[in-house]
Amino acid sequence: MAVDDSGLVVRGSSNDVSRTLPGVESRRMIVYCAAIMSSTAPLSSGSFPIPRTRLFGRETEREAARDVLLEDAAALLTLTGPGGVGKTRLALAVAEKVERGFPDGAAFVQLAAVCERDHVPGAIASVLGVRGHPERTTSQSIASALRGRRFLLILDNMEHLAGEGIGTIVQELLDQCPQLTILVTSREPLRLTLEQRYVTQPLGSSAPGIH
């Protein structure tokens, strides 16, 4: 194991970190930074959880979100919609579609089990392998690790944190990391100035599209 100057832990094998996410098959996820943080190597699709089902009937939404992230270079896209509609599945499909547009990598952070706003930076740092620093907050350490990198950060299941001021953390990361792109899934939007929203409708409904 090695550590770079940004405080990023570079792990040596896919067995270093294993996580089980609700709604996906249990498997070891490759979140070690040799895969997701290299400035030269593209992200392996193994860095994302494997969905239980194939994407079905969401091709239009996937392409629309892809255009927002790559063609429009949006800094923040939130996939909203009711619970169980398939926001996480769509986010994974979008991430797989756009990952080559982020040469410095991508990371998927599951926040369903995070109960308090102040624990969110720790969850992100854990996935990225960012070490704590005695003279920095966790958010500052994350920003230091991501600054200057063309990176995609996926924050899944944020709705229960919306009333906790979670938008402040997201805004600070975007302010300090101009090349960072964040893809969020949440029942409620974050209501930030930079935010673009896509309302994920139940299959068979007419989707209102990007806002």
mmCIF file of C-alpha atoms in Angstrom:
data_model
loop_
_atom_site.group_PDB
_atom_site.id
_atom_site.type_symbol
_atom_site.label_atom_id
_atom_site.label_comp_id
_atom_site.label_asym_id
_atom_site.label_seq_id
_atom_site.Cartn_x
_atom_site.Cartn_y
_atom_site.Cartn_z
ATOM 1 C CA MET A 1 0.000 0.000 0.000
ATOM 2 C CA ALA A 2 1.279 3.492 -0.858
ATOM 3 C CA VAL A 3 0.123 7.055 -0.279
ATOM 4 C CA ASP A 4 0.407 9.901 -2.744
ATOM 5 C CA ASP A 5 0.970 13.579 -1.924
ATOM 6 C CA SER A 6 -2.748 14.353 -1.844
ATOM 7 C CA GLY A 7 -3.296 11.920 1.011
ATOM 8 C CA LEU A 8 -4.875 9.344 -1.259
ATOM 9 C CA VAL A 9 -4.307 5.734 -0.261
ATOM 10 C CA VAL A 10 -3.328 3.671 -3.279
ATOM 11 C CA ARG A 11 -4.306 0.066 -2.636
ATOM 12 C CA GLY A 12 -2.710 -2.857 -4.366
ATOM 13 C CA SER A 13 -5.462 -5.412 -4.987
ATOM 14 C CA SER A 14 -9.205 -5.748 -5.370
ATOM 15 C CA ASN A 15 -9.346 -7.627 -2.064
ATOM 16 C CA ASP A 16 -8.420 -4.525 -0.054
ATOM 17 C CA VAL A 17 -11.985 -3.231 0.150
ATOM 18 C CA SER A 18 -15.255 -5.132 -0.044
ATOM 19 C CA ARG A 19 -18.742 -3.713 0.299
ATOM 20 C CA THR A 20 -22.270 -5.029 -0.009
ATOM 21 C CA LEU A 21 -24.834 -2.585 -1.392
ATOM 22 C CA PRO A 22 -28.589 -3.034 -1.083
ATOM 23 C CA GLY A 23 -30.300 -3.805 -4.381
ATOM 24 C CA VAL A 24 -27.238 -5.284 -6.062
ATOM 25 C CA GLU A 25 -25.519 -8.635 -6.016
ATOM 26 C CA SER A 26 -23.107 -9.084 -3.144
ATOM 27 C CA ARG A 27 -19.599 -8.883 -4.542
ATOM 28 C CA ARG A 28 -16.225 -7.335 -3.939
ATOM 29 C CA MET A 29 -16.030 -3.857 -5.417
ATOM 30 C CA ILE A 30 -12.806 -2.514 -6.790
ATOM 31 C CA VAL A 31 -12.564 0.873 -5.148
ATOM 32 C CA TYR A 32 -8.834 0.888 -4.701
ATOM 33 C CA CYS A 33 -7.271 4.037 -6.029
ATOM 34 C CA ALA A 34 -4.966 2.401 -8.515
ATOM 35 C CA ALA A 35 -8.142 1.795 -10.500
ATOM 36 C CA ILE A 36 -10.238 4.880 -9.809
ATOM 37 C CA MET A 37 -7.728 7.642 -9.239
ATOM 38 C CA SER A 38 -4.970 7.081 -11.763
ATOM 39 C CA SER A 39 -4.435 10.036 -14.059
ATOM 40 C CA THR A 40 -3.638 7.683 -16.936
ATOM 41 C CA ALA A 41 -5.623 4.459 -16.479
ATOM 42 C CA PRO A 42 -9.361 4.459 -17.272
ATOM 43 C CA LEU A 43 -11.782 3.233 -14.646
ATOM 44 C CA SER A 44 -12.617 -0.440 -14.767
ATOM 45 C CA SER A 45 -16.345 -1.192 -14.874
ATOM 46 C CA GLY A 46 -15.651 -3.474 -11.906
ATOM 47 C CA SER A 47 -15.495 -0.368 -9.731
ATOM 48 C CA PHE A 48 -19.302 -0.138 -9.839
ATOM 49 C CA PRO A 49 -21.682 -2.547 -8.121
ATOM 50 C CA ILE A 50 -23.235 -5.109 -10.434
ATOM 51 C CA PRO A 51 -27.006 -4.578 -10.806
ATOM 52 C CA ARG A 52 -29.354 -7.508 -10.421
ATOM 53 C CA THR A 53 -31.166 -6.678 -13.647
ATOM 54 C CA ARG A 54 -30.407 -5.291 -17.074
ATOM 55 C CA LEU A 55 -31.424 -1.735 -17.866
ATOM 56 C CA PHE A 56 -34.850 -1.916 -19.473
ATOM 57 C CA GLY A 57 -36.840 0.908 -21.015
ATOM 58 C CA ARG A 58 -34.478 3.641 -19.825
ATOM 59 C CA GLU A 59 -32.344 4.150 -22.918
ATOM 60 C CA THR A 60 -33.795 7.622 -23.589
ATOM 61 C CA GLU A 61 -33.146 8.736 -20.021
ATOM 62 C CA ARG A 62 -29.628 7.294 -20.102
ATOM 63 C CA GLU A 63 -28.764 9.149 -23.288
ATOM 64 C CA ALA A 64 -30.272 12.398 -22.027
ATOM 65 C CA ALA A 65 -28.250 12.210 -18.803
ATOM 66 C CA ARG A 66 -25.140 11.277 -20.772
ATOM 67 C CA ASP A 67 -25.524 14.397 -22.923
ATOM 68 C CA VAL A 68 -25.899 16.616 -19.863
ATOM 69 C CA LEU A 69 -22.739 15.242 -18.261
ATOM 70 C CA LEU A 70 -20.536 15.099 -21.354
ATOM 71 C CA GLU A 71 -21.904 17.457 -23.998
ATOM 72 C CA ASP A 72 -23.163 20.153 -21.625
ATOM 73 C CA ALA A 73 -20.401 19.476 -19.068
ATOM 74 C CA ALA A 74 -22.799 19.880 -16.146
ATOM 75 C CA ALA A 75 -21.077 19.949 -12.774
ATOM 76 C CA LEU A 76 -24.056 18.487 -10.889
ATOM 77 C CA LEU A 77 -26.858 16.268 -12.146
ATOM 78 C CA THR A 78 -29.488 14.917 -9.767
ATOM 79 C CA LEU A 79 -31.706 12.016 -10.762
ATOM 80 C CA THR A 80 -34.908 12.547 -8.787
ATOM 81 C CA GLY A 81 -38.077 10.477 -8.544
ATOM 82 C CA PRO A 82 -40.119 8.369 -6.121
ATOM 83 C CA GLY A 83 -38.604 5.519 -4.158
ATOM 84 C CA GLY A 84 -38.190 2.272 -6.062
ATOM 85 C CA VAL A 85 -38.481 3.880 -9.484
ATOM 86 C CA GLY A 86 -34.977 2.845 -10.513
ATOM 87 C CA LYS A 87 -32.792 5.892 -9.893
ATOM 88 C CA THR A 88 -29.789 3.875 -8.723
ATOM 89 C CA ARG A 89 -30.033 1.492 -11.684
ATOM 90 C CA LEU A 90 -30.217 4.444 -14.069
ATOM 91 C CA ALA A 91 -27.279 6.164 -12.377
ATOM 92 C CA LEU A 92 -25.132 3.051 -12.803
ATOM 93 C CA ALA A 93 -26.097 2.822 -16.475
ATOM 94 C CA VAL A 94 -25.248 6.486 -16.988
ATOM 95 C CA ALA A 95 -21.920 6.093 -15.188
ATOM 96 C CA GLU A 96 -20.971 3.143 -17.376
ATOM 97 C CA LYS A 97 -21.897 5.189 -20.446
ATOM 98 C CA VAL A 98 -19.828 8.248 -19.532
ATOM 99 C CA GLU A 99 -16.868 6.780 -17.640
ATOM 100 C CA ARG A 100 -14.472 7.159 -20.561
ATOM 101 C CA GLY A 101 -15.154 10.894 -20.455
ATOM 102 C CA PHE A 102 -13.554 11.003 -17.002
ATOM 103 C CA PRO A 103 -9.913 9.984 -17.499
ATOM 104 C CA ASP A 104 -9.083 10.347 -13.805
ATOM 105 C CA GLY A 105 -11.755 7.872 -12.773
ATOM 106 C CA ALA A 106 -15.060 7.586 -10.943
ATOM 107 C CA ALA A 107 -16.407 6.334 -7.627
ATOM 108 C CA PHE A 108 -19.787 5.136 -6.381
ATOM 109 C CA VAL A 109 -20.712 6.115 -2.803
ATOM 110 C CA GLN A 110 -23.799 4.522 -1.246
ATOM 111 C CA LEU A 111 -25.312 6.864 1.369
ATOM 112 C CA ALA A 112 -28.479 4.995 2.342
ATOM 113 C CA ALA A 113 -26.988 3.914 5.669
ATOM 114 C CA VAL A 114 -25.474 7.322 6.471
ATOM 115 C CA CYS A 115 -27.804 8.936 8.973
ATOM 116 C CA GLU A 116 -26.173 12.322 9.565
ATOM 117 C CA ARG A 117 -24.832 15.021 7.280
ATOM 118 C CA ASP A 118 -21.532 15.199 9.155
ATOM 119 C CA HIS A 119 -20.836 11.537 8.355
ATOM 120 C CA VAL A 120 -21.068 12.042 4.582
ATOM 121 C CA PRO A 121 -17.467 13.249 4.077
ATOM 122 C CA GLY A 122 -16.234 10.200 5.979
ATOM 123 C CA ALA A 123 -18.239 7.889 3.705
ATOM 124 C CA ILE A 124 -16.807 9.550 0.603
ATOM 125 C CA ALA A 125 -13.265 9.498 1.979
ATOM 126 C CA SER A 126 -13.595 5.807 2.818
ATOM 127 C CA VAL A 127 -14.497 4.912 -0.758
ATOM 128 C CA LEU A 128 -11.785 7.134 -2.224
ATOM 129 C CA GLY A 129 -9.157 5.959 0.239
ATOM 130 C CA VAL A 130 -8.466 9.505 1.439
ATOM 131 C CA ARG A 131 -6.581 9.672 4.742
ATOM 132 C CA GLY A 132 -7.374 12.101 7.527
ATOM 133 C CA HIS A 133 -5.037 15.037 8.101
ATOM 134 C CA PRO A 134 -4.559 16.794 11.459
ATOM 135 C CA GLU A 135 -4.710 20.244 9.872
ATOM 136 C CA ARG A 136 -7.636 19.622 7.510
ATOM 137 C CA THR A 137 -11.263 18.682 7.746
ATOM 138 C CA THR A 138 -12.293 15.505 5.945
ATOM 139 C CA SER A 139 -13.976 17.596 3.250
ATOM 140 C CA GLN A 140 -10.767 19.549 2.719
ATOM 141 C CA SER A 141 -8.787 16.317 2.393
ATOM 142 C CA ILE A 142 -11.247 15.032 -0.211
ATOM 143 C CA ALA A 143 -11.020 18.297 -2.140
ATOM 144 C CA SER A 144 -7.235 18.138 -2.033
ATOM 145 C CA ALA A 145 -7.309 14.600 -3.453
ATOM 146 C CA LEU A 146 -9.748 15.459 -6.254
ATOM 147 C CA ARG A 147 -8.515 18.932 -7.171
ATOM 148 C CA GLY A 148 -7.266 19.073 -10.741
ATOM 149 C CA ARG A 149 -8.768 15.688 -11.631
ATOM 150 C CA ARG A 150 -11.467 15.078 -14.229
ATOM 151 C CA PHE A 151 -13.455 12.806 -11.947
ATOM 152 C CA LEU A 152 -17.037 11.533 -11.626
ATOM 153 C CA LEU A 153 -18.423 11.134 -8.104
ATOM 154 C CA ILE A 154 -21.731 9.262 -7.774
ATOM 155 C CA LEU A 155 -23.623 9.900 -4.531
ATOM 156 C CA ASP A 156 -26.498 7.453 -4.218
ATOM 157 C CA ASN A 157 -29.590 7.798 -1.989
ATOM 158 C CA MET A 158 -29.262 11.306 -0.581
ATOM 159 C CA GLU A 159 -32.916 12.156 0.042
ATOM 160 C CA HIS A 160 -32.860 11.504 3.797
ATOM 161 C CA LEU A 161 -30.015 14.014 4.115
ATOM 162 C CA ALA A 162 -31.608 16.797 2.077
ATOM 163 C CA GLY A 163 -32.943 18.577 5.146
ATOM 164 C CA GLU A 164 -29.571 18.329 6.876
ATOM 165 C CA GLY A 165 -27.842 20.870 4.663
ATOM 166 C CA ILE A 166 -26.100 18.233 2.557
ATOM 167 C CA GLY A 167 -26.039 20.685 -0.336
ATOM 168 C CA THR A 168 -23.357 22.678 1.454
ATOM 169 C CA ILE A 169 -20.928 19.749 1.300
ATOM 170 C CA VAL A 170 -21.650 19.161 -2.384
ATOM 171 C CA GLN A 171 -21.280 22.858 -3.187
ATOM 172 C CA GLU A 172 -17.961 23.109 -1.361
ATOM 173 C CA LEU A 173 -16.543 20.156 -3.295
ATOM 174 C CA LEU A 174 -17.638 21.656 -6.606
ATOM 175 C CA ASP A 175 -16.236 25.065 -5.686
ATOM 176 C CA GLN A 176 -12.850 23.622 -4.765
ATOM 177 C CA CYS A 177 -12.661 21.069 -7.600
ATOM 178 C CA PRO A 178 -13.619 22.759 -10.887
ATOM 179 C CA GLN A 179 -13.123 19.568 -12.921
ATOM 180 C CA LEU A 180 -15.229 17.403 -10.618
ATOM 181 C CA THR A 181 -18.642 16.175 -11.771
ATOM 182 C CA ILE A 182 -21.193 14.849 -9.275
ATOM 183 C CA LEU A 183 -24.103 12.566 -10.142
ATOM 184 C CA VAL A 184 -26.690 12.307 -7.353
ATOM 185 C CA THR A 185 -29.740 10.105 -6.838
ATOM 186 C CA SER A 186 -32.376 11.478 -4.474
ATOM 187 C CA ARG A 187 -36.117 11.685 -4.125
ATOM 188 C CA GLU A 188 -35.675 15.419 -3.614
ATOM 189 C CA PRO A 189 -33.391 17.831 -5.482
ATOM 190 C CA LEU A 190 -30.528 19.558 -3.665
ATOM 191 C CA ARG A 191 -31.701 22.977 -4.908
ATOM 192 C CA LEU A 192 -28.240 24.274 -5.719
ATOM 193 C CA THR A 193 -27.585 26.875 -8.400
ATOM 194 C CA LEU A 194 -25.412 24.543 -10.505
ATOM 195 C CA GLU A 195 -27.817 21.624 -10.203
ATOM 196 C CA GLN A 196 -29.527 20.139 -13.232
ATOM 197 C CA ARG A 197 -32.319 17.680 -12.493
ATOM 198 C CA TYR A 198 -33.768 14.702 -14.286
ATOM 199 C CA VAL A 199 -37.085 13.414 -12.990
ATOM 200 C CA THR A 200 -37.091 9.617 -13.224
ATOM 201 C CA GLN A 201 -40.647 8.550 -13.931
ATOM 202 C CA PRO A 202 -42.117 5.052 -13.592
ATOM 203 C CA LEU A 203 -41.749 3.021 -16.768
ATOM 204 C CA GLY A 204 -44.554 3.821 -19.184
ATOM 205 C CA SER A 205 -44.926 7.407 -17.976
ATOM 206 C CA SER A 206 -43.917 10.422 -20.007
ATOM 207 C CA ALA A 207 -40.703 11.823 -18.550
ATOM 208 C CA PRO A 208 -40.440 15.630 -18.257
ATOM 209 C CA GLY A 209 -36.705 15.459 -18.909
ATOM 210 C CA ILE A 210 -33.870 17.684 -17.761
ATOM 211 C CA HIS A 211 -34.559 20.844 -15.743
#
